[in-house]
């Protein structure tokens, strides 16, 4: 009985303690494989419970643009690449898909595709049915955004910008990862 009396306060303190924060990823680490909070099932019932007219229909897209602007830069450029990549993947236009990719391209299992020719030769292995499904089902207004880029699906595709000059006043947004 005395042991239980000692253990209860210890267990209560342990239950209330804060977990250690996650370690920061390495600078060259691939984008994390986490889904957006907006895509979780718990977020859907709250959305359905909102009264009609509570927010404009394009509010989520505005939120995505605002997150991109604050973390990455020109949201219009990200949206343009997103739309072009989505249209190319859904339409099966290999040449147009390649135009939206930055090489070397990160692919599954930590491998890299070095150029357009290698990409074309391995197209079916890279643009899998799961990738097509993720891309075709993704709405730009619901993309996950962090400092490493814009995520499509559950991490199947990542877009990010690259500085084109010393001051980073010009950037080029491309697909950097397909897995």
PDB file of N, CA, C and O in Angstrom, residues 15 23 45 61 76 80 85 92-93 98 121 164 171 178:
ATOM      1  N   UNK A  15       2.684  11.905 -16.193  1.00  0.00           N
ATOM      2  CA  UNK A  15       1.607  12.119 -17.154  1.00  0.00           C
ATOM      3  C   UNK A  15       1.473  13.585 -17.540  1.00  0.00           C
ATOM      4  O   UNK A  15       1.047  13.909 -18.643  1.00  0.00           O
ATOM      5  N   UNK A  23      13.716  16.598 -32.886  1.00  0.00           N
ATOM      6  CA  UNK A  23      14.997  17.123 -33.347  1.00  0.00           C
ATOM      7  C   UNK A  23      14.808  17.842 -34.675  1.00  0.00           C
ATOM      8  O   UNK A  23      13.972  17.455 -35.493  1.00  0.00           O
ATOM      9  N   UNK A  45     -15.375  17.139 -40.076  1.00  0.00           N
ATOM     10  CA  UNK A  45     -16.633  17.422 -39.403  1.00  0.00           C
ATOM     11  C   UNK A  45     -16.764  18.885 -38.989  1.00  0.00           C
ATOM     12  O   UNK A  45     -17.831  19.464 -39.068  1.00  0.00           O
ATOM     13  N   UNK A  61      -7.934  28.323 -50.124  1.00  0.00           N
ATOM     14  CA  UNK A  61      -6.904  28.658 -51.097  1.00  0.00           C
ATOM     15  C   UNK A  61      -6.158  29.911 -50.660  1.00  0.00           C
ATOM     16  O   UNK A  61      -4.948  30.017 -50.817  1.00  0.00           O
ATOM     17  N   UNK A  76       1.865  32.862 -56.234  1.00  0.00           N
ATOM     18  CA  UNK A  76       1.355  32.722 -57.601  1.00  0.00           C
ATOM     19  C   UNK A  76       2.258  31.796 -58.424  1.00  0.00           C
ATOM     20  O   UNK A  76       1.773  30.999 -59.231  1.00  0.00           O
ATOM     21  N   UNK A  80       1.082  28.301 -60.089  1.00  0.00           N
ATOM     22  CA  UNK A  80       1.259  28.082 -61.522  1.00  0.00           C
ATOM     23  C   UNK A  80       1.948  26.733 -61.775  1.00  0.00           C
ATOM     24  O   UNK A  80       1.504  25.949 -62.625  1.00  0.00           O
ATOM     25  N   UNK A  85       1.892  21.103 -63.326  1.00  0.00           N
ATOM     26  CA  UNK A  85       2.312  19.735 -63.001  1.00  0.00           C
ATOM     27  C   UNK A  85       1.099  18.815 -62.911  1.00  0.00           C
ATOM     28  O   UNK A  85       1.090  17.719 -63.467  1.00  0.00           O
ATOM     29  N   UNK A  92      -1.137  12.713 -68.637  1.00  0.00           N
ATOM     30  CA  UNK A  92      -0.131  11.778 -69.124  1.00  0.00           C
ATOM     31  C   UNK A  92       0.867  12.400 -70.084  1.00  0.00           C
ATOM     32  O   UNK A  92       1.482  11.710 -70.887  1.00  0.00           O
ATOM     33  N   UNK A  93       1.066  13.722 -69.998  1.00  0.00           N
ATOM     34  CA  UNK A  93       1.977  14.443 -70.887  1.00  0.00           C
ATOM     35  C   UNK A  93       3.387  14.420 -70.284  1.00  0.00           C
ATOM     36  O   UNK A  93       3.760  15.284 -69.500  1.00  0.00           O
ATOM     37  N   UNK A  98       8.166  16.694 -67.261  1.00  0.00           N
ATOM     38  CA  UNK A  98       9.608  16.948 -67.166  1.00  0.00           C
ATOM     39  C   UNK A  98       9.893  18.448 -67.050  1.00  0.00           C
ATOM     40  O   UNK A  98      10.795  18.857 -66.316  1.00  0.00           O
ATOM     41  N   UNK A 121      13.051   7.512 -69.120  1.00  0.00           N
ATOM     42  CA  UNK A 121      13.243   6.059 -69.148  1.00  0.00           C
ATOM     43  C   UNK A 121      12.577   5.378 -67.953  1.00  0.00           C
ATOM     44  O   UNK A 121      12.187   4.222 -68.028  1.00  0.00           O
ATOM     45  N   UNK A 164      17.725  32.282 -58.079  1.00  0.00           N
ATOM     46  CA  UNK A 164      18.431  32.368 -59.356  1.00  0.00           C
ATOM     47  C   UNK A 164      19.503  33.447 -59.350  1.00  0.00           C
ATOM     48  O   UNK A 164      20.272  33.550 -60.302  1.00  0.00           O
ATOM     49  N   UNK A 171      13.350  33.722 -58.230  1.00  0.00           N
ATOM     50  CA  UNK A 171      13.336  32.297 -57.884  1.00  0.00           C
ATOM     51  C   UNK A 171      12.641  31.505 -58.975  1.00  0.00           C
ATOM     52  O   UNK A 171      11.886  32.050 -59.775  1.00  0.00           O
ATOM     53  N   UNK A 178       9.585  13.321 -55.909  1.00  0.00           N
ATOM     54  CA  UNK A 178       8.439  12.476 -56.262  1.00  0.00           C
ATOM     55  C   UNK A 178       8.738  11.110 -55.656  1.00  0.00           C
ATOM     56  O   UNK A 178       9.746  10.506 -55.970  1.00  0.00           O
TER      57      UNK A 178
END
